[in-house]
């Protein structure tokens, strides 16, 4: 499955006017003998076959590939870490690891996520100062390329949902509201982890990169922080939607209870009369009067009318 790109730049190797620059896909043999830095997408097993002394256990590399967090561990001669990129609905995570030294950047991925991102970078044409560190920076920036627009679309959806709840023209299940909350929380965590990773790379405590390369990760940290702040705003917005949804449910429940209470009160006079005259007493007053049923019926309508008028003036109907 391995895919390999040679990093061609006028500042690194001699290139003619007919030789493309940037990321150029090459064969495995060409990548092995290349004098230029190389970017590769490999499975854990293929990465072990490279012969990197510190990484010879495929299972350990698979654990790195499947890690559900974004981090970087910086060693004296190389950097290794992991990416966990949430899908746009934040239901699934695309996870893969990476290894970087001055000569190669290896993305350890059994799927096609990393390859798709590199393909898009390669199609973008020449990029200045294409080193492995700069390629990692461009790769991280590419991961966030459409995120700001996506968060904007999510915010628009939440605003439409809020308007529907306020106007009571839509019935929204609580699961939909909670989905926005979980999505925002996952993206907040994702961006915060990327910001922490970029800060560690920017510090470059082992001086693996040039000062210019390390400074680029400051920009990545700022970008991730801004996206984290935007996602945090959506998380707070989702909490407001949850409270609004709960208030909407409480109002519906109160309205139902109000209808039941009014119905109970309206039939209370009739219930009293039937209970009174339903008692088994031989000398109940009024039993001998032939027009008693008409009197009681009239009394019931008068009481019901008075209660309806009272409820109407109180705007309970």
XYZ file of N, CA and C in Angstrom, residues 39-214:
528
model
N 8.687 11.851 1.735
C 7.472 11.691 2.538
C 6.819 10.388 2.126
N 6.476 9.546 3.096
C 5.911 8.238 2.790
C 4.663 7.984 3.628
N 3.749 7.231 3.051
C 2.586 6.732 3.776
C 2.708 5.224 3.820
N 2.915 4.663 5.014
C 3.184 3.244 5.162
C 2.307 2.639 6.244
N 2.093 1.337 6.149
C 1.452 0.597 7.227
C 2.491 0.352 8.328
N 2.053 -0.030 9.537
C 3.035 -0.339 10.591
C 4.061 -1.386 10.168
N 3.613 -2.427 9.452
C 4.537 -3.469 9.011
C 5.564 -2.909 8.027
N 5.121 -2.090 7.088
C 6.035 -1.498 6.115
C 7.025 -0.554 6.785
N 6.549 0.172 7.825
C 7.458 1.074 8.528
C 8.555 0.288 9.246
N 8.197 -0.856 9.827
C 9.202 -1.693 10.492
C 10.274 -2.152 9.512
N 9.877 -2.369 8.268
C 10.826 -2.838 7.260
C 11.823 -1.771 6.840
N 11.580 -0.505 7.237
C 12.538 0.546 6.921
C 13.835 0.373 7.701
N 13.738 -0.335 8.827
C 14.948 -0.575 9.605
C 15.278 0.516 10.597
N 14.301 1.319 10.998
C 14.540 2.311 12.046
C 14.725 1.561 13.361
N 15.882 1.708 13.964
C 16.258 0.849 15.087
C 15.294 0.945 16.258
N 14.799 2.129 16.547
C 13.960 2.317 17.736
C 12.557 1.756 17.561
N 12.169 1.420 16.318
C 10.794 0.984 16.074
C 10.809 -0.309 15.261
N 10.752 -1.398 15.978
C 10.778 -2.711 15.320
C 9.588 -3.577 15.694
N 8.661 -3.035 16.500
C 7.502 -3.801 16.959
C 6.252 -3.303 16.230
N 5.690 -4.094 15.298
C 4.493 -3.648 14.562
C 3.301 -3.372 15.466
N 3.163 -4.151 16.551
C 2.011 -3.957 17.437
C 2.094 -2.616 18.157
N 3.307 -2.240 18.575
C 3.477 -0.939 19.221
C 3.161 0.190 18.252
N 3.580 0.023 16.995
C 3.281 1.029 15.985
C 1.791 1.070 15.659
N 1.139 -0.082 15.694
C -0.310 -0.103 15.452
C -1.039 0.633 16.571
N -0.546 0.483 17.796
C -1.129 1.229 18.913
C -0.966 2.729 18.698
N 0.209 3.122 18.196
C 0.443 4.529 17.889
C -0.505 5.002 16.792
N -0.681 4.176 15.774
C -1.556 4.527 14.655
C -3.005 4.690 15.102
N -3.433 3.880 16.064
C -4.832 3.871 16.486
C -5.084 4.739 17.708
N -4.102 5.500 18.139
C -4.278 6.383 19.286
C -5.366 7.413 19.003
N -6.201 7.696 19.983
C -7.313 8.619 19.794
C -6.989 10.012 20.339
N -5.725 10.388 20.317
C -5.316 11.724 20.749
C -4.213 12.229 19.825
N -4.029 13.533 19.816
C -2.989 14.170 19.022
C -1.822 14.527 19.939
N -0.646 14.029 19.640
C 0.506 14.316 20.493
C 1.786 14.152 19.687
N 2.872 14.653 20.238
C 4.198 14.499 19.634
C 5.211 14.256 20.739
N 6.056 13.253 20.547
C 7.182 12.977 21.442
C 8.460 13.326 20.704
N 9.269 14.195 21.305
C 10.468 14.702 20.651
C 11.695 14.015 21.241
N 12.463 13.367 20.380
C 13.701 12.702 20.781
C 14.886 13.453 20.188
N 16.082 12.940 20.421
C 17.284 13.665 20.012
C 17.425 13.765 18.499
N 17.017 12.717 17.763
C 17.218 12.699 16.326
C 15.921 12.557 15.532
N 14.817 12.395 16.191
C 13.560 12.216 15.466
C 12.399 12.645 16.341
N 11.243 12.776 15.705
C 9.979 13.113 16.382
C 8.958 12.075 15.972
N 8.202 11.585 16.923
C 7.138 10.625 16.626
C 5.871 11.076 17.337
N 4.749 10.804 16.732
C 3.492 11.253 17.332
C 2.296 10.621 16.654
N 1.138 11.195 16.905
C -0.108 10.627 16.403
C -1.095 11.736 16.097
N -1.951 11.478 15.106
C -3.065 12.363 14.775
C -4.369 11.590 14.965
N -5.354 12.260 15.518
C -6.710 11.706 15.630
C -7.672 12.781 15.129
N -8.058 12.670 13.860
C -8.832 13.717 13.195
C -10.314 13.335 13.209
N -11.166 14.129 13.874
C -12.598 13.794 13.876
C -13.229 14.061 12.522
N -14.180 13.226 12.145
C -14.952 13.472 10.936
C -15.817 14.716 11.141
N -16.400 15.216 10.070
C -17.140 16.468 10.162
C -18.345 16.369 11.089
N -18.920 15.176 11.238
C -20.015 15.008 12.193
C -19.503 14.558 13.556
N -18.165 14.427 13.685
C -17.502 14.078 14.948
C -17.962 12.732 15.498
N -18.460 11.860 14.627
C -18.879 10.537 15.080
C -17.687 9.584 15.089
N -16.834 9.676 14.070
C -15.694 8.785 13.952
C -14.392 9.574 13.988
N -13.306 8.859 14.272
C -11.975 9.445 14.277
C -11.119 8.766 13.214
N -10.416 9.561 12.421
C -9.405 9.037 11.506
C -8.063 9.145 12.214
N -7.467 8.016 12.561
C -6.254 8.012 13.361
C -5.065 7.494 12.553
N -3.925 8.098 12.749
C -2.685 7.634 12.133
C -1.510 8.262 12.880
N -0.355 7.586 12.811
C 0.838 8.080 13.472
C 1.798 8.717 12.486
N 2.890 9.275 13.004
C 3.903 9.840 12.125
C 5.281 9.724 12.764
N 6.272 9.678 11.912
C 7.683 9.671 12.311
C 8.402 10.673 11.428
N 9.259 11.514 12.034
C 9.955 12.521 11.236
C 11.397 12.680 11.702
N 12.304 12.676 10.758
C 13.668 13.126 11.001
C 14.036 14.078 9.869
N 15.296 14.446 9.749
C 15.672 15.430 8.744
C 15.511 14.906 7.315
N 15.540 13.588 7.134
C 15.549 13.032 5.782
C 14.213 12.436 5.360
N 13.375 12.098 6.293
C 12.095 11.482 5.912
C 10.990 11.826 6.909
N 9.792 11.894 6.353
C 8.558 12.033 7.121
C 7.684 10.852 6.730
N 7.389 9.990 7.707
C 6.606 8.789 7.453
C 5.281 8.914 8.186
N 4.183 8.784 7.463
C 2.842 8.758 8.042
C 2.410 7.303 8.120
N 2.146 6.839 9.331
C 1.844 5.425 9.575
C 0.326 5.269 9.584
N -0.217 4.798 8.478
C -1.666 4.789 8.291
C -2.060 3.575 7.459
N -2.997 2.791 7.980
C -3.495 1.627 7.240
C -4.662 1.983 6.340
N -5.232 3.189 6.519
C -6.332 3.639 5.671
C -5.794 4.610 4.620
N -6.653 5.491 4.138
C -6.257 6.407 3.072
C -6.334 7.868 3.501
N -6.541 8.135 4.786
C -6.709 9.523 5.232
C -5.466 10.347 4.957
N -4.322 9.878 5.440
C -3.078 10.633 5.254
C -2.721 10.755 3.784
N -2.945 9.703 3.023
C -2.624 9.743 1.593
C -3.472 10.776 0.864
N -4.760 10.868 1.222
C -5.643 11.841 0.583
C -5.163 13.265 0.843
N -4.715 13.521 2.071
C -4.225 14.856 2.406
C -2.958 15.168 1.623
N -2.032 14.208 1.546
C -0.799 14.422 0.796
C -1.072 14.612 -0.690
N -2.038 13.873 -1.229
C -2.401 14.045 -2.640
C -2.860 15.472 -2.911
N -3.645 16.012 -1.976
C -4.134 17.383 -2.150
C -2.984 18.381 -2.071
N -2.024 18.127 -1.182
C -0.856 19.005 -1.082
C -0.037 18.921 -2.360
N 0.145 17.703 -2.878
C 0.930 17.526 -4.095
C 0.289 18.234 -5.277
N -1.031 18.235 -5.345
C -1.733 18.892 -6.447
C -1.629 20.407 -6.368
N -1.263 20.896 -5.173
C -1.162 22.342 -5.004
C 0.065 22.947 -5.663
N 1.003 22.126 -6.106
C 2.176 22.642 -6.802
C 3.342 22.893 -5.867
N 4.263 23.713 -6.319
C 5.507 23.958 -5.583
C 5.244 24.722 -4.295
N 5.966 24.342 -3.250
C 5.896 25.024 -1.972
C 7.323 25.386 -1.561
N 7.535 26.586 -1.107
C 8.871 27.060 -0.769
C 9.449 26.282 0.414
N 10.747 26.034 0.366
C 11.482 25.397 1.469
C 10.858 24.070 1.869
N 10.765 23.146 0.938
C 10.150 21.860 1.233
C 11.130 20.951 1.956
N 11.117 20.996 3.261
C 11.842 20.060 4.111
C 10.819 19.180 4.802
N 11.279 18.172 5.515
C 10.326 17.299 6.214
C 9.547 18.086 7.273
N 10.223 19.000 7.986
C 9.534 19.806 9.003
C 8.496 20.715 8.366
N 8.882 21.336 7.250
C 7.921 22.213 6.576
C 6.762 21.399 6.011
N 7.046 20.208 5.529
C 5.976 19.354 5.006
C 5.006 18.957 6.119
N 5.548 18.672 7.314
C 4.669 18.356 8.442
C 3.801 19.555 8.796
N 4.377 20.744 8.757
C 3.612 21.966 9.017
C 2.490 22.134 7.989
N 2.825 21.954 6.704
C 1.812 22.081 5.649
C 0.739 21.002 5.813
N 1.164 19.811 6.203
C 0.212 18.721 6.410
C -0.768 19.073 7.526
N -0.259 19.585 8.651
C -1.136 19.959 9.763
C -2.079 21.084 9.363
N -1.565 22.038 8.589
C -2.418 23.145 8.146
C -3.497 22.649 7.194
N -3.154 21.672 6.362
C -4.126 21.102 5.437
C -5.253 20.390 6.177
N -4.930 19.771 7.312
C -5.962 19.116 8.112
C -7.029 20.098 8.579
N -6.640 21.368 8.748
C -7.562 22.387 9.278
C -8.120 23.289 8.179
N -7.848 22.959 6.935
C -8.147 23.873 5.830
C -9.618 24.259 5.760
N -10.528 23.324 5.917
C -11.954 23.609 5.759
C -12.696 23.686 7.093
N -11.960 23.626 8.186
C -12.627 23.538 9.488
C -13.367 24.816 9.861
N -12.801 25.974 9.539
C -13.470 27.223 9.889
C -14.807 27.342 9.172
N -14.839 26.980 7.885
C -16.105 27.003 7.138
C -17.083 25.989 7.714
N -16.573 24.820 8.103
C -17.446 23.795 8.673
C -18.066 24.275 9.984
N -17.270 24.886 10.847
C -17.809 25.396 12.110
C -18.839 26.491 11.860
N -18.620 27.282 10.814
C -19.608 28.304 10.461
C -20.926 27.691 10.025
N -20.848 26.608 9.236
C -22.076 25.929 8.806
C -22.803 25.302 9.994
N -22.043 24.730 10.918
C -22.664 24.156 12.115
C -23.372 25.238 12.926
N -22.734 26.402 13.030
C -23.359 27.506 13.766
C -24.655 27.948 13.096
N -24.669 27.990 11.763
C -25.895 28.349 11.044
C -27.001 27.328 11.316
N -26.654 26.038 11.327
C -27.639 25.002 11.628
C -28.198 25.174 13.043
N -27.338 25.507 13.976
C -27.787 25.694 15.356
C -28.684 26.919 15.484
N -28.391 27.970 14.714
C -29.246 29.161 14.741
C -30.629 28.841 14.174
N -30.673 28.066 13.076
C -31.973 27.660 12.524
C -32.747 26.823 13.527
N -32.042 25.955 14.219
C -32.687 25.127 15.232
C -33.231 25.985 16.368
N -32.474 26.993 16.756
C -32.926 27.880 17.826
C -34.172 28.650 17.418
N -34.188 29.150 16.173
C -35.361 29.876 15.686
C -36.583 28.969 15.667
N -36.385 27.717 15.236
C -37.502 26.783 15.223
C -38.049 26.510 16.610
N -37.154 26.399 17.594
C -37.601 26.165 18.963
C -38.331 27.382 19.521
N -37.829 28.573 19.207
C -38.452 29.787 19.718
C -39.846 29.979 19.129
N -39.999 29.643 17.838
C -41.291 29.827 17.174
C -42.193 28.612 17.320
N -41.681 27.562 17.953
C -42.445 26.335 18.190
C -42.993 25.754 16.894
N -42.205 25.833 15.815
C -42.661 25.281 14.532
C -41.957 23.978 14.182
N -41.032 23.550 15.021
C -40.356 22.281 14.783
C -40.319 21.488 16.085
N -40.341 20.181 15.923
C -40.186 19.294 17.065
C -38.793 18.693 16.995
N -37.954 19.039 17.959
C -36.549 18.660 17.920
C -36.290 17.593 18.977
N -35.802 16.407 18.587
C -35.444 15.400 19.589
C -34.210 15.838 20.366
N -34.147 15.457 21.621
C -33.022 15.843 22.464
C -31.711 15.278 21.927
N -31.779 14.136 21.221
C -30.561 13.532 20.672
C -29.887 14.469 19.672
N -30.656 15.242 18.919
C -30.075 16.163 17.948
C -29.346 17.294 18.650
N -29.922 17.798 19.724
C -29.270 18.859 20.494
C -27.989 18.339 21.122
N -28.036 17.125 21.681
C -26.854 16.546 22.308
C -25.767 16.237 21.275
N -26.161 15.948 20.035
C -25.171 15.673 18.995
C -24.304 16.901 18.739
N -24.928 18.082 18.727
C -24.155 19.310 18.557
C -23.200 19.523 19.728
N -23.650 19.193 20.914
C -22.795 19.371 22.085
C -21.595 18.438 22.036
N -21.839 17.167 21.693
C -20.727 16.213 21.609
C -19.755 16.608 20.496
N -20.295 17.075 19.371
C -19.444 17.498 18.267
C -18.532 18.649 18.698
N -19.110 19.655 19.352
C -18.323 20.806 19.778
C -17.259 20.397 20.792
N -17.610 19.539 21.733
C -16.640 19.102 22.734
C -15.482 18.346 22.089
N -15.794 17.501 21.109
C -14.728 16.732 20.458
C -13.801 17.648 19.662
N -14.368 18.639 18.974
C -13.524 19.545 18.207
C -12.704 20.456 19.116
N -13.257 20.856 20.248
C -12.468 21.648 21.207
C -11.246 20.855 21.653
N -11.463 19.591 22.018
C -10.351 18.745 22.445
C -9.343 18.558 21.320
N -9.814 18.349 20.108
C -8.940 18.138 18.946
C -8.044 19.351 18.709
N -8.641 20.542 18.706
C -7.850 21.739 18.438
C -6.888 22.053 19.580
N -7.307 21.824 20.801
C -6.408 22.060 21.928
C -5.200 21.127 21.874
N -5.422 19.877 21.510
C -4.311 18.933 21.393
C -3.365 19.331 20.258
N -3.934 19.784 19.127
C -3.087 20.242 18.025
C -2.269 21.468 18.432
N -2.882 22.374 19.185
C -2.162 23.558 19.642
C -1.005 23.168 20.555
N -1.241 22.194 21.444
C -0.176 21.723 22.330
C 0.940 21.065 21.526
N 0.566 20.243 20.535
C 1.567 19.603 19.682
C 2.394 20.653 18.945
N 1.722 21.655 18.369
C 2.437 22.695 17.628
C 3.372 23.484 18.546
N 2.953 23.723 19.778
C 3.806 24.446 20.722
C 5.068 23.652 21.034
N 4.936 22.336 21.205
C 6.105 21.496 21.464
C 7.052 21.492 20.270
N 6.485 21.417 19.059
C 7.319 21.439 17.862
C 7.992 22.801 17.697
N 7.291 23.855 18.059
C 7.864 25.183 17.948
C 9.029 25.375 18.914
N 8.930 24.783 20.103
C 10.036 24.884 21.070
C 11.296 24.208 20.541
N 11.128 23.074 19.836
C 12.249 22.382 19.195
C 13.442 22.263 20.150
N 13.192 21.634 21.282
C 14.206 21.598 22.338
C 15.478 20.877 21.925
N 15.397 19.955 20.952
C 16.591 19.241 20.500
C 17.198 19.821 19.228
N 16.661 20.968 18.796
C 17.204 21.687 17.640
C 17.278 20.813 16.385
N 16.197 20.084 16.133
C 16.124 19.283 14.911
C 15.813 20.135 13.689
N 15.200 21.293 13.910
C 14.758 22.140 12.804
C 15.520 23.450 12.817
N 15.448 24.138 11.707
C 15.991 25.485 11.667
C 15.049 26.423 12.420
N 15.535 27.600 12.722
C 14.701 28.557 13.450
C 13.462 28.931 12.636
N 13.619 29.059 11.338
C 12.483 29.400 10.485
C 11.445 28.280 10.475
N 11.888 27.048 10.411
C 10.957 25.910 10.420
C 10.205 25.840 11.742
N 10.905 26.015 12.847
C 10.252 25.961 14.157
C 9.252 27.106 14.321
